[in-house]
């Protein structure tokens, strides 16, 4: 008869005998579940943060900041330079002219709802063309700010995480008072962590003269960054570097990759603990079934079928824990809104994002725990001579 | 080797290492078991009864000598080949039954048949026949926890004979039973020996149990020290 039939019989017997070891088995399931849930929580956080940044960046938008500036915050672009960049090759146009958005980026204070503490929020100065460069921009409450006034609109993420930005509220940053006239969405990306107001008003209130900090420009389908870089290089009045907006945000997100690394380290440490518990459970299981395993081997069942039976028990318990942990992580964390310090020392509001790929990582971790915790006890169960196994149980 | 001989042990030795010391169970054990024998092996604790049974059952290997079964040596077989040999030739009956507590009587009896190429229907027929033979056809669906000691041992006997092995090895099969139940089990073994031609080797402490066998060998300190002849067995039975 095939090994399959023998193994199926042994697996069935092992699973049916689990109630005899209920608490030990549950402990192994729970240990696996906790490890998987913790891993998935960190990975979902990192994934959500990454998605928030990456979904903001577009491949067909060129992003200019001063050479050597790592981010918008410490960059500056003069008005004359903006005019020169408008003439760069590959910049798209519409009926209103070139699709170029010079923008300002200053930091203001906000009070976090979760802790009551102050944290930095970006206040972006933007013009009409800037709105056109955000494909998924839409006003969800109120209206757009009126150019030339001290009105601002607030991202949905800011509204969710910070106090005092509800529609119609007056907010004060230093000496400047602003009125919230609208709430906007950009599809959940990093721009929703910002306040937007008229660029000219911010230039005045923050003594920026006619300067900006970054420039975004829509690219034509056949545009090449190399051509734009050559244009900048050949124009002595320009000292900007250019990259796609997608690349800029990808680089900004790299600094936060510690989340995933930290999560994996924590999970690895916890997995070691879970592994110790799981090994104990499986050694107990093998000891509990020593006479049964020896009897089956005496009857003529192969060592391999006994080995597979023990391995299957460990894998089933660990898999059950993994699924439980993934389910708990999904219910507890998926879509959970949080904010953390992003690039430019400002808060980035993001949502935990649980994906099928992350769940599979959790399941693989659980199966790894199951494999290791099953392998050694299974090896012991089948390497002890049958005669000795009978003696060990009196 | 005569065709009548099922088992032949030639100068079998079995030694264990215990630390630096070597403990010898058998040094030069010789014996022949004929087909159709019902052999009882008696002896004090530590005399080597269980070790001998393990060697005959292929669950232990000798450190010297030859064990010949049905004309072929088994002492040099690999563990995998020995498992197949046991599945094809041996039925085990243990003192404490060694049934799988999570399986009902029928499923326990079916276990050795999982090692054969019989279909599910053929297995079911064999299981029914074996349970009828031991008088437990109506208990097929009962779990071990729902049965008495005598019933459990009868299920174990059904499991031992279901694949029609040549040899039954019994390790104190009545050691956990009261006298009346023990006698019922021993009569069943006699039936299997007389009517179905099964060769049976039974290790026991119990002289009353040994009297059900056709021969009794007495083992002490790794040597056979006496033999009860069939006539004597019948007289004392």
Coordinates of C-alpha atoms in Angstrom, one line a residue:
Chain A
X1 CA 0.0 0.0 0.0
X2 CA 1.2 3.5 -0.7
X3 CA 3.0 5.7 1.7
X4 CA 0.1 8.1 1.2
X5 CA -2.5 5.7 2.7
X6 CA -0.2 5.0 5.7
X7 CA 0.5 8.6 6.2
X8 CA -3.2 9.6 5.9
X9 CA -4.1 7.1 8.6
X10 CA -1.4 8.3 10.9
X11 CA -2.2 12.0 10.3
X12 CA -5.9 11.2 11.0
X13 CA -5.0 9.4 14.3
X14 CA -2.8 12.3 15.4
X15 CA -5.4 14.9 14.7
X16 CA -8.1 12.9 16.4
X17 CA -5.9 12.6 19.5
X18 CA -5.4 16.3 19.8
X19 CA -8.1 16.7 22.4
X20 CA -5.9 14.7 24.8
X21 CA -3.3 17.5 24.5
X22 CA -5.8 20.3 24.2
X23 CA -4.1 23.0 26.3
X24 CA -0.6 22.3 25.0
X25 CA -2.0 22.4 21.5
X26 CA -3.9 25.6 22.1
X27 CA -0.7 27.2 23.5
X28 CA 1.1 26.4 20.3
X29 CA -1.7 27.7 18.2
X30 CA -1.8 30.9 20.2
X31 CA 2.0 31.4 20.2
X32 CA 2.0 31.1 16.4
X33 CA -1.0 33.4 16.2
X34 CA 0.6 36.2 18.3
X35 CA 3.9 36.1 16.3
X36 CA 2.0 36.3 13.0
X37 CA -0.2 39.1 14.3
X38 CA 2.7 41.1 15.4
X39 CA 4.6 40.6 12.2
X40 CA 1.6 41.5 10.1
X41 CA 0.9 44.6 12.2
X42 CA 4.4 46.0 11.5
X43 CA 4.3 45.0 7.9
X44 CA 0.8 46.4 7.4
X45 CA 2.1 49.7 9.0
X46 CA 5.1 49.8 6.7
X47 CA 3.0 48.8 3.7
X48 CA 0.5 51.5 4.5
X49 CA 3.1 54.1 4.9
X50 CA 4.9 53.1 1.7
X51 CA 1.6 53.1 -0.2
X52 CA 0.7 56.5 1.1
X53 CA 4.0 58.0 -0.2
X54 CA 4.2 56.0 -3.4
X55 CA 0.7 56.6 -4.5
X56 CA 1.4 60.3 -4.3
X57 CA 4.2 60.2 -6.9
X58 CA 3.4 60.1 -10.6
X59 CA 5.9 58.9 -13.2
X60 CA 4.7 61.6 -15.7
X61 CA 5.3 64.5 -13.4
X62 CA 8.8 66.0 -13.2
X63 CA 9.8 67.3 -9.8
X64 CA 12.4 70.1 -9.4
X65 CA 14.2 71.1 -6.2
X66 CA 17.5 72.9 -5.6
X67 CA 20.5 70.8 -6.2
X68 CA 21.7 69.2 -3.0
X69 CA 18.3 69.6 -1.2
X70 CA 17.1 66.3 0.0
X71 CA 13.5 67.5 0.3
X72 CA 11.2 70.4 -0.5
X73 CA 11.7 71.9 3.0
X74 CA 15.3 73.1 2.5
X75 CA 15.0 73.9 -1.2
X76 CA 14.3 77.2 -2.9
X77 CA 13.4 78.1 -6.5
X78 CA 13.4 81.7 -7.7
X79 CA 10.5 83.0 -9.8
X80 CA 12.9 83.6 -12.7
X81 CA 14.0 79.9 -12.4
X82 CA 10.4 78.8 -12.5
X83 CA 9.9 80.8 -15.7
X84 CA 13.0 79.1 -17.2
X85 CA 11.8 75.6 -16.1
X86 CA 8.6 76.3 -18.0
X87 CA 10.6 76.3 -21.2
X88 CA 12.4 73.0 -20.5
X89 CA 11.8 70.3 -23.1
X90 CA 9.0 67.8 -22.7
X91 CA 6.8 69.9 -20.5
X92 CA 3.1 69.4 -21.3
X93 CA 0.6 72.2 -21.9
X94 CA -3.2 72.7 -21.7
X95 CA -5.4 75.6 -22.8
X96 CA -4.1 77.7 -19.9
X97 CA -0.5 77.2 -20.9
X98 CA 2.3 75.0 -19.6
X99 CA 1.3 72.6 -16.8
X100 CA 3.8 73.8 -14.3
X101 CA 3.2 74.2 -10.5
X102 CA 5.6 76.1 -8.4
X103 CA 4.9 75.4 -4.8
X104 CA 5.9 76.4 -1.2
X105 CA 6.2 74.1 1.7
X106 CA 6.2 75.5 5.3
X107 CA 5.7 73.8 8.6
X108 CA 2.9 74.7 11.1
X109 CA 1.8 73.2 14.4
X110 CA -1.2 71.0 15.0
X111 CA -2.5 69.1 18.0
X112 CA -2.7 65.3 17.6
X113 CA -6.1 63.9 18.7
X114 CA -4.5 60.7 20.0
X115 CA -2.0 62.2 22.4
X116 CA -2.9 65.9 22.7
X117 CA 0.7 66.8 21.8
X118 CA 1.8 69.2 19.1
X119 CA 3.2 67.9 15.9
X120 CA 4.4 69.4 12.6
X121 CA 2.0 69.6 9.6
X122 CA 3.0 70.8 6.2
X123 CA 1.3 73.9 4.8
X124 CA 1.6 73.8 1.0
X125 CA 1.3 76.9 -1.1
X126 CA -0.2 75.9 -4.4
X127 CA -1.7 77.5 -7.5
X128 CA -4.5 76.4 -9.8
X129 CA -2.1 74.4 -12.0
X130 CA -0.9 72.4 -8.9
X131 CA -4.5 71.1 -8.4
X132 CA -4.5 69.9 -12.0
X133 CA -1.3 67.9 -11.4
X134 CA -3.0 65.9 -8.7
X135 CA -5.1 63.4 -10.7
X136 CA -7.2 62.2 -7.8
X137 CA -7.8 65.6 -6.1
X138 CA -11.3 66.4 -5.1
X139 CA -13.0 68.6 -2.6
X140 CA -15.1 66.4 -0.2
X141 CA -16.5 69.1 2.0
X142 CA -16.8 72.9 1.5
X143 CA -15.0 74.6 -1.4
X144 CA -11.6 75.5 -2.7
X145 CA -9.7 78.4 -1.1
X146 CA -10.1 81.8 -2.9
X147 CA -6.8 82.9 -4.3
X148 CA -5.4 86.0 -2.5
X149 CA -7.3 85.3 0.8
X150 CA -6.3 83.7 4.1
X151 CA -8.4 80.6 3.4
X152 CA -7.1 77.1 3.4
X153 CA -8.3 73.6 2.7
X154 CA -7.4 70.6 4.8
X155 CA -6.5 67.1 3.8
X156 CA -8.7 64.3 5.1
X157 CA -5.8 62.7 7.0
X158 CA -5.1 65.9 8.9
X159 CA -8.8 66.2 9.8
X160 CA -8.8 62.7 11.1
X161 CA -5.6 62.9 13.1
X162 CA -5.5 66.5 14.3
X163 CA -7.8 68.7 16.3
X164 CA -9.3 72.0 15.3
X165 CA -9.3 71.7 11.5
X166 CA -13.0 71.1 11.0
X167 CA -14.8 73.0 8.2
X168 CA -15.4 76.7 9.1
X169 CA -12.9 76.7 12.0
X170 CA -10.4 79.5 12.3
X171 CA -6.8 78.3 12.9
X172 CA -3.9 80.3 14.0
X173 CA -0.2 79.7 13.1
X174 CA 2.0 82.2 14.8
X175 CA 0.6 85.6 14.0
X176 CA -1.4 84.3 11.0
X177 CA -5.1 83.4 11.1
X178 CA -6.6 81.1 8.5
X179 CA -10.1 79.9 7.9
X180 CA -10.8 76.3 6.9
X181 CA -13.1 76.5 3.9
X182 CA -12.8 73.0 2.5
X183 CA -11.7 69.4 3.1
X184 CA -9.9 67.6 0.2
X185 CA -9.0 64.1 -0.7
X186 CA -6.2 62.8 -2.9
X187 CA -7.1 59.2 -2.8
X188 CA -5.4 58.4 0.6
X189 CA -1.9 59.5 -0.4
X190 CA 0.6 61.7 1.4
X191 CA -1.0 64.9 0.2
X192 CA -3.9 64.3 2.5
X193 CA -1.5 64.9 5.4
X194 CA -1.2 68.5 4.3
X195 CA -2.9 71.9 4.5
X196 CA -3.2 73.8 1.2
X197 CA -3.5 77.5 0.7
X198 CA -2.8 80.1 -2.0
X199 CA 1.0 80.2 -2.8
X200 CA 1.0 84.0 -3.2
X201 CA -0.5 84.5 0.3
X202 CA 2.0 82.2 1.9
X203 CA 4.9 84.0 0.1
X204 CA 3.6 87.2 1.7
X205 CA 2.9 85.9 5.2
X206 CA 6.1 83.9 5.5
X207 CA 8.3 86.6 3.9
X208 CA 9.3 84.4 1.0
X209 CA 9.3 87.3 -1.6
X210 CA 8.7 85.7 -5.0
X211 CA 10.5 82.5 -4.3
X212 CA 9.1 79.0 -4.2
X213 CA 10.6 75.7 -2.9
X214 CA 9.7 73.1 -5.5
X215 CA 8.3 72.9 -9.0
X216 CA 6.1 70.2 -10.5
X217 CA 5.6 69.9 -14.2
X218 CA 3.5 67.5 -16.3
X219 CA 5.5 65.7 -18.8
X220 CA 4.6 64.9 -22.4
X221 CA 4.3 61.3 -23.4
X222 CA 7.7 61.4 -25.2
X223 CA 9.5 63.5 -22.6
X224 CA 12.9 62.3 -21.4
X225 CA 14.4 63.3 -18.1
X226 CA 17.9 63.3 -19.7
X227 CA 16.8 66.1 -22.0
X228 CA 15.6 68.2 -19.1
X229 CA 18.8 67.5 -17.1
X230 CA 20.8 68.6 -20.2
X231 CA 18.6 71.7 -20.4
X232 CA 19.3 72.6 -16.8
X233 CA 23.0 71.9 -17.2
X234 CA 23.3 74.2 -20.2
X235 CA 21.3 77.0 -18.5
X236 CA 23.7 78.7 -16.0
X237 CA 20.8 80.4 -14.2
X238 CA 19.3 77.1 -13.1
X239 CA 20.7 75.1 -10.2
X240 CA 17.8 72.5 -9.9
X241 CA 17.9 68.8 -10.1
X242 CA 15.0 66.9 -11.7
X243 CA 13.5 63.5 -11.0
X244 CA 10.1 62.0 -11.4
X245 CA 7.7 62.7 -8.6
X246 CA 7.4 59.0 -8.1
X247 CA 11.1 58.7 -7.6
X248 CA 11.1 61.5 -5.1
X249 CA 8.5 59.9 -2.9
X250 CA 10.1 56.5 -3.2
X251 CA 13.4 58.0 -1.8
X252 CA 11.4 59.8 0.9
X253 CA 9.8 56.5 1.9
X254 CA 13.2 54.7 2.2
X255 CA 14.0 56.4 5.4
X256 CA 10.9 54.8 7.0
X257 CA 11.8 51.3 5.9
X258 CA 13.0 50.8 9.5
X259 CA 9.3 50.0 10.3
X260 CA 9.4 46.7 8.3
X261 CA 12.9 45.9 9.5
X262 CA 12.0 46.5 13.1
X263 CA 8.8 44.5 12.7
X264 CA 10.8 41.6 11.2
X265 CA 13.4 41.7 14.1
X266 CA 10.7 41.8 16.7
X267 CA 8.8 39.0 15.0
X268 CA 12.0 36.9 14.7
X269 CA 12.7 37.3 18.5
X270 CA 9.1 36.4 19.3
X271 CA 9.2 33.5 16.8
X272 CA 12.1 32.0 18.7
X273 CA 10.0 32.1 21.9
X274 CA 7.0 30.6 20.1
X275 CA 9.3 28.0 18.6
X276 CA 10.5 26.9 22.1
X277 CA 6.9 26.5 23.2
X278 CA 6.0 24.7 20.0
X279 CA 8.9 22.3 20.3
X280 CA 7.8 21.6 23.9
X281 CA 4.3 20.9 22.7
X282 CA 5.4 18.6 20.0
X283 CA 7.9 16.7 22.2
X284 CA 5.0 16.2 24.6
X285 CA 2.8 15.0 21.8
X286 CA 5.4 12.5 20.7
X287 CA 5.9 11.3 24.2
X288 CA 2.2 11.0 24.7
X289 CA 1.9 8.9 21.6
X290 CA 5.1 7.0 22.0
X291 CA 3.3 3.6 22.6
X292 CA 0.9 4.2 19.7
X293 CA 3.8 5.2 17.3
X294 CA 5.7 2.1 18.4
X295 CA 2.7 -0.1 17.9
X296 CA 2.1 1.2 14.4
X297 CA 5.8 0.6 13.6
X298 CA 5.6 -2.9 15.0
X299 CA 2.5 -3.7 12.9
X300 CA 4.6 -2.6 9.9
X301 CA 3.9 1.1 9.3
X302 CA 7.0 2.8 7.9
X303 CA 9.1 5.2 9.9
X304 CA 8.4 7.8 7.2
X305 CA 4.6 7.6 7.8
X306 CA 5.1 8.1 11.5
X307 CA 7.5 11.0 10.7
X308 CA 5.0 12.6 8.3
X309 CA 2.2 12.2 10.9
X310 CA 4.0 14.1 13.5
X311 CA 5.1 16.8 11.0
X312 CA 1.5 17.2 9.8
X313 CA 0.3 17.7 13.3
X314 CA 2.8 20.4 13.9
X315 CA 2.1 22.1 10.6
X316 CA -1.7 22.0 11.1
X317 CA -1.4 23.5 14.6
X318 CA 1.0 26.2 13.4
X319 CA -1.1 26.9 10.3
X320 CA -4.2 27.2 12.4
X321 CA -2.3 29.7 14.6
X322 CA -1.1 31.6 11.5
X323 CA -4.6 31.9 10.0
X324 CA -5.9 33.0 13.4
X325 CA -3.1 35.6 13.8
X326 CA -3.7 36.9 10.2
X327 CA -7.4 37.2 10.9
X328 CA -6.8 39.0 14.1
X329 CA -4.3 41.3 12.5
X330 CA -6.7 42.0 9.6
X331 CA -9.6 42.8 12.0
X332 CA -7.5 44.9 14.3
X333 CA -5.2 46.7 12.0
X334 CA -6.4 46.8 8.4
X335 CA -7.4 50.4 7.6
X336 CA -6.3 51.7 11.0
X337 CA -5.3 55.3 10.7
X338 CA -2.1 56.5 12.2
X339 CA 0.5 59.2 11.8
X340 CA 4.2 59.2 12.1
X341 CA 7.1 61.5 11.4
X342 CA 7.9 61.4 7.7
X343 CA 10.4 63.3 5.6
X344 CA 10.8 67.0 6.2
X345 CA 10.0 66.5 10.0
X346 CA 6.3 66.6 9.3
X347 CA 3.6 64.1 10.2
X348 CA 2.5 61.7 7.5
X349 CA -1.0 60.3 8.0
X350 CA -1.4 56.8 6.7
X351 CA -3.6 53.7 7.0
X352 CA -2.4 50.2 7.9
X353 CA -2.7 48.2 4.7
X354 CA -3.1 44.4 4.9
X355 CA -2.5 42.7 1.6
X356 CA -2.7 39.1 0.5
X357 CA 1.0 39.1 0.0
X358 CA 1.6 40.2 3.6
X359 CA -0.9 37.6 4.9
X360 CA 1.1 34.9 3.0
X361 CA 4.3 36.1 4.7
X362 CA 2.6 35.6 8.1
X363 CA 1.4 32.1 7.0
X364 CA 4.9 31.2 5.8
X365 CA 6.3 32.3 9.2
X366 CA 3.7 30.1 11.0
X367 CA 4.6 27.1 8.7
X368 CA 8.3 27.7 9.4
X369 CA 7.5 27.5 13.2
X370 CA 5.5 24.4 12.5
X371 CA 8.2 22.7 10.4
X372 CA 11.0 23.3 12.9
X373 CA 8.9 22.3 15.9
X374 CA 7.7 19.2 14.2
X375 CA 10.9 18.0 12.6
X376 CA 13.0 17.2 15.6
X377 CA 10.3 15.5 17.7
X378 CA 9.2 13.6 14.5
X379 CA 12.8 12.5 14.0
X380 CA 13.0 11.4 17.6
X381 CA 9.7 9.5 17.3
X382 CA 10.9 7.5 14.4
X383 CA 14.6 7.0 15.2
X384 CA 14.0 5.3 18.6
X385 CA 14.1 1.5 18.1
X386 CA 10.6 0.0 18.4
X387 CA 11.7 -2.3 21.2
X388 CA 13.1 0.7 23.2
X389 CA 10.0 2.8 22.5
X390 CA 7.9 0.0 24.1
X391 CA 10.2 -0.2 27.1
X392 CA 10.1 3.6 27.6
X393 CA 6.3 3.3 28.3
X394 CA 6.8 0.4 30.8
Chain B
X1 CA 16.4 -26.2 7.2
X2 CA 13.4 -28.5 7.3
X3 CA 10.2 -27.4 5.5
X4 CA 8.5 -28.0 8.9
X5 CA 10.6 -25.3 10.5
X6 CA 9.2 -21.8 10.5
X7 CA 11.8 -20.2 12.7
X8 CA 15.4 -21.2 13.3
X9 CA 17.8 -19.4 15.6
X10 CA 21.5 -20.3 15.2
X11 CA 24.0 -19.2 17.8
X12 CA 22.1 -16.0 18.4
X13 CA 23.8 -13.4 20.6
X14 CA 22.3 -10.2 22.0
X15 CA 24.4 -7.8 24.0
X16 CA 23.7 -4.2 25.2
X17 CA 26.2 -1.5 26.1
X18 CA 25.5 0.2 29.4
X19 CA 28.2 2.8 29.9
X20 CA 31.5 0.9 29.7
X21 CA 29.9 -2.3 30.6
X22 CA 28.5 -4.8 28.1
X23 CA 25.5 -6.8 29.2
X24 CA 24.9 -10.1 27.5
X25 CA 21.3 -11.3 27.3
X26 CA 22.1 -14.2 25.0
X27 CA 25.4 -15.6 24.0
X28 CA 24.7 -18.7 22.0
X29 CA 21.0 -19.3 21.7
X30 CA 19.7 -22.0 19.4
X31 CA 16.1 -23.0 18.8
X32 CA 13.7 -24.2 16.2
X33 CA 10.0 -23.4 16.0
X34 CA 7.9 -25.7 13.8
X35 CA 5.0 -24.5 11.7
X36 CA 1.7 -24.9 13.6
X37 CA 3.5 -24.8 17.0
X38 CA 1.8 -23.1 20.0
X39 CA 4.9 -22.3 22.0
X40 CA 4.9 -20.8 25.5
X41 CA 8.1 -19.2 26.8
X42 CA 8.3 -18.8 30.5
X43 CA 11.0 -17.5 32.8
X44 CA 11.7 -15.1 35.6
X45 CA 12.0 -11.3 35.0
X46 CA 15.3 -10.5 33.2
X47 CA 15.6 -14.0 31.7
X48 CA 15.4 -12.6 28.2
X49 CA 11.8 -13.5 27.3
X50 CA 10.8 -10.1 25.9
X51 CA 14.2 -9.7 24.1
X52 CA 13.7 -13.1 22.5
X53 CA 10.1 -12.1 21.4
X54 CA 11.5 -8.8 20.0
X55 CA 14.1 -10.7 18.0
X56 CA 11.5 -13.1 16.7
X57 CA 9.2 -10.2 15.8
X58 CA 11.9 -8.3 14.0
X59 CA 11.6 -5.2 16.2
X60 CA 15.1 -5.8 17.5
X61 CA 18.3 -7.2 15.8
X62 CA 20.8 -9.7 17.2
X63 CA 24.4 -8.7 17.7
X64 CA 25.5 -12.2 16.5
X65 CA 24.2 -15.4 14.9
X66 CA 21.4 -16.0 12.4
X67 CA 17.6 -15.8 12.6
X68 CA 16.0 -17.7 9.7
X69 CA 12.3 -17.4 9.0
X70 CA 10.6 -19.6 6.4
X71 CA 14.0 -20.3 4.9
X72 CA 15.3 -16.7 4.7
X73 CA 17.5 -14.8 7.0
X74 CA 15.9 -11.8 8.6
X75 CA 18.8 -10.7 10.9
X76 CA 20.4 -8.6 8.2
X77 CA 17.4 -6.8 6.9
X78 CA 17.1 -3.0 6.9
X79 CA 14.6 -1.4 9.2
X80 CA 12.3 -0.7 6.2
X81 CA 12.5 -4.3 4.9
X82 CA 11.8 -5.5 8.5
X83 CA 8.7 -3.3 8.7
X84 CA 7.5 -4.9 5.4
X85 CA 8.4 -8.4 6.7
X86 CA 6.5 -7.8 9.9
X87 CA 3.4 -6.5 8.0
X88 CA 3.4 -9.6 5.8
X89 CA 4.2 -12.3 8.4
X90 CA 3.6 -11.2 12.0
X91 CA 0.6 -10.4 14.2
X92 CA 1.3 -8.9 17.5
X93 CA -0.8 -9.3 20.7
X94 CA 0.3 -7.2 23.6
X95 CA -0.4 -7.4 27.3
X96 CA -2.1 -3.9 27.4
X97 CA -3.7 -4.4 23.9
X98 CA -2.0 -1.3 22.4
X99 CA -5.2 -0.3 20.5
X100 CA -5.5 3.2 19.1
X101 CA -7.8 5.0 21.6
X102 CA -9.1 7.4 19.0
X103 CA -10.2 4.7 16.6
X104 CA -13.2 2.4 16.9
X105 CA -12.8 -1.4 17.0
X106 CA -13.3 -1.8 13.2
X107 CA -10.8 0.9 12.4
X108 CA -8.2 -0.6 14.8
X109 CA -8.6 -4.0 13.2
X110 CA -8.3 -2.4 9.7
X111 CA -4.8 -0.9 10.5
X112 CA -2.7 -3.8 9.2
X113 CA -4.8 -3.9 6.1
X114 CA -3.8 -0.4 5.2
X115 CA -0.4 -1.8 4.5
X116 CA -1.8 -4.1 1.8
X117 CA -3.2 -3.5 -1.7
X118 CA -6.7 -4.5 -0.7
X119 CA -9.6 -2.3 -1.8
X120 CA -11.7 -0.5 0.8
X121 CA -14.5 -3.0 0.3
X122 CA -12.1 -6.0 0.6
X123 CA -10.7 -4.5 3.8
X124 CA -14.2 -4.1 5.2
X125 CA -15.0 -7.7 4.5
X126 CA -11.8 -8.9 6.2
X127 CA -12.5 -6.7 9.2
X128 CA -16.0 -8.0 9.5
X129 CA -14.7 -11.6 9.3
X130 CA -12.0 -11.0 12.0
X131 CA -14.5 -9.3 14.3
X132 CA -16.9 -12.2 13.9
X133 CA -14.1 -14.7 14.6
X134 CA -13.5 -13.0 18.0
X135 CA -17.2 -12.6 18.7
X136 CA -17.3 -8.8 18.5
X137 CA -19.2 -8.2 15.2
X138 CA -21.7 -6.2 17.2
X139 CA -19.0 -4.0 18.7
X140 CA -17.4 -2.8 15.5
X141 CA -18.3 0.8 16.0
X142 CA -17.4 0.9 19.7
X143 CA -14.5 2.9 20.9
X144 CA -11.8 1.2 23.1
X145 CA -12.9 3.3 26.0
X146 CA -16.4 1.7 25.8
X147 CA -15.0 -1.9 26.1
X148 CA -13.9 -4.3 28.8
X149 CA -10.3 -5.7 29.0
X150 CA -11.4 -9.0 27.6
X151 CA -13.1 -7.3 24.6
X152 CA -10.1 -5.1 24.1
X153 CA -7.8 -8.1 23.9
X154 CA -10.2 -9.8 21.4
X155 CA -10.1 -6.7 19.2
X156 CA -6.3 -6.9 19.5
X157 CA -6.5 -10.5 18.4
X158 CA -8.7 -9.6 15.5
X159 CA -6.2 -6.9 14.5
X160 CA -3.4 -9.5 14.7
X161 CA -5.1 -12.1 12.5
X162 CA -6.9 -9.8 10.0
X163 CA -4.0 -9.8 7.5
X164 CA -3.7 -13.6 7.9
X165 CA 0.0 -13.7 9.1
X166 CA 1.9 -17.0 9.6
X167 CA 2.9 -16.1 13.1
X168 CA 1.3 -14.6 16.1
X169 CA 3.6 -13.2 18.8
X170 CA 1.9 -12.7 22.2
X171 CA 3.5 -10.8 25.0
X172 CA 1.7 -11.6 28.2
X173 CA -1.6 -11.6 26.4
X174 CA -3.6 -12.4 29.6
X175 CA -1.4 -10.5 32.1
X176 CA -4.1 -7.8 32.5
X177 CA -7.1 -10.0 32.6
X178 CA -9.0 -12.0 35.3
X179 CA -8.9 -15.8 35.2
X180 CA -12.1 -16.4 33.4
X181 CA -11.5 -13.8 30.7
X182 CA -7.9 -15.0 30.4
X183 CA -9.1 -18.5 29.7
X184 CA -11.5 -17.3 27.1
X185 CA -8.6 -15.5 25.3
X186 CA -6.3 -18.5 25.6
X187 CA -9.0 -20.8 24.2
X188 CA -9.3 -18.3 21.3
X189 CA -5.6 -18.6 20.7
X190 CA -5.9 -22.4 20.8
X191 CA -8.6 -22.2 18.2
X192 CA -6.5 -20.0 15.9
X193 CA -3.7 -22.6 16.4
X194 CA -5.7 -25.7 15.9
X195 CA -8.3 -24.6 13.4
X196 CA -6.5 -22.0 11.4
X197 CA -3.0 -23.4 11.7
X198 CA -1.4 -20.2 13.1
X199 CA 2.0 -20.6 14.7
X200 CA 1.9 -18.9 18.0
X201 CA 4.7 -17.9 20.4
X202 CA 3.5 -16.6 23.7
X203 CA 5.6 -15.1 26.5
X204 CA 4.0 -15.5 29.9
X205 CA 4.6 -15.7 33.6
X206 CA 1.4 -17.6 34.1
X207 CA 1.8 -21.5 34.2
X208 CA -2.0 -21.8 33.7
X209 CA -1.7 -19.8 30.5
X210 CA 1.3 -21.8 29.4
X211 CA -0.7 -25.0 29.7
X212 CA -2.8 -23.9 26.8
X213 CA 0.3 -24.1 24.5
X214 CA 1.6 -27.3 22.9
X215 CA 5.1 -26.8 24.2
X216 CA 6.6 -24.7 26.9
X217 CA 10.3 -23.5 27.0
X218 CA 11.8 -22.3 30.2
X219 CA 14.3 -19.5 29.8
X220 CA 16.7 -18.4 32.5
X221 CA 19.7 -16.1 32.2
X222 CA 19.6 -16.3 28.4
X223 CA 19.5 -20.1 28.2
X224 CA 16.7 -22.6 27.8
X225 CA 16.7 -24.7 30.9
X226 CA 13.8 -27.0 30.3
X227 CA 11.1 -28.1 28.0
X228 CA 7.6 -29.4 28.7
X229 CA 6.5 -32.0 26.2
X230 CA 3.1 -31.9 24.6
X231 CA 1.9 -35.0 26.5
X232 CA 2.8 -33.3 29.7
X233 CA 1.0 -30.1 28.6
X234 CA -2.1 -32.1 27.8
X235 CA -2.0 -33.9 31.1
X236 CA -1.7 -30.8 33.2
X237 CA -4.2 -28.8 31.2

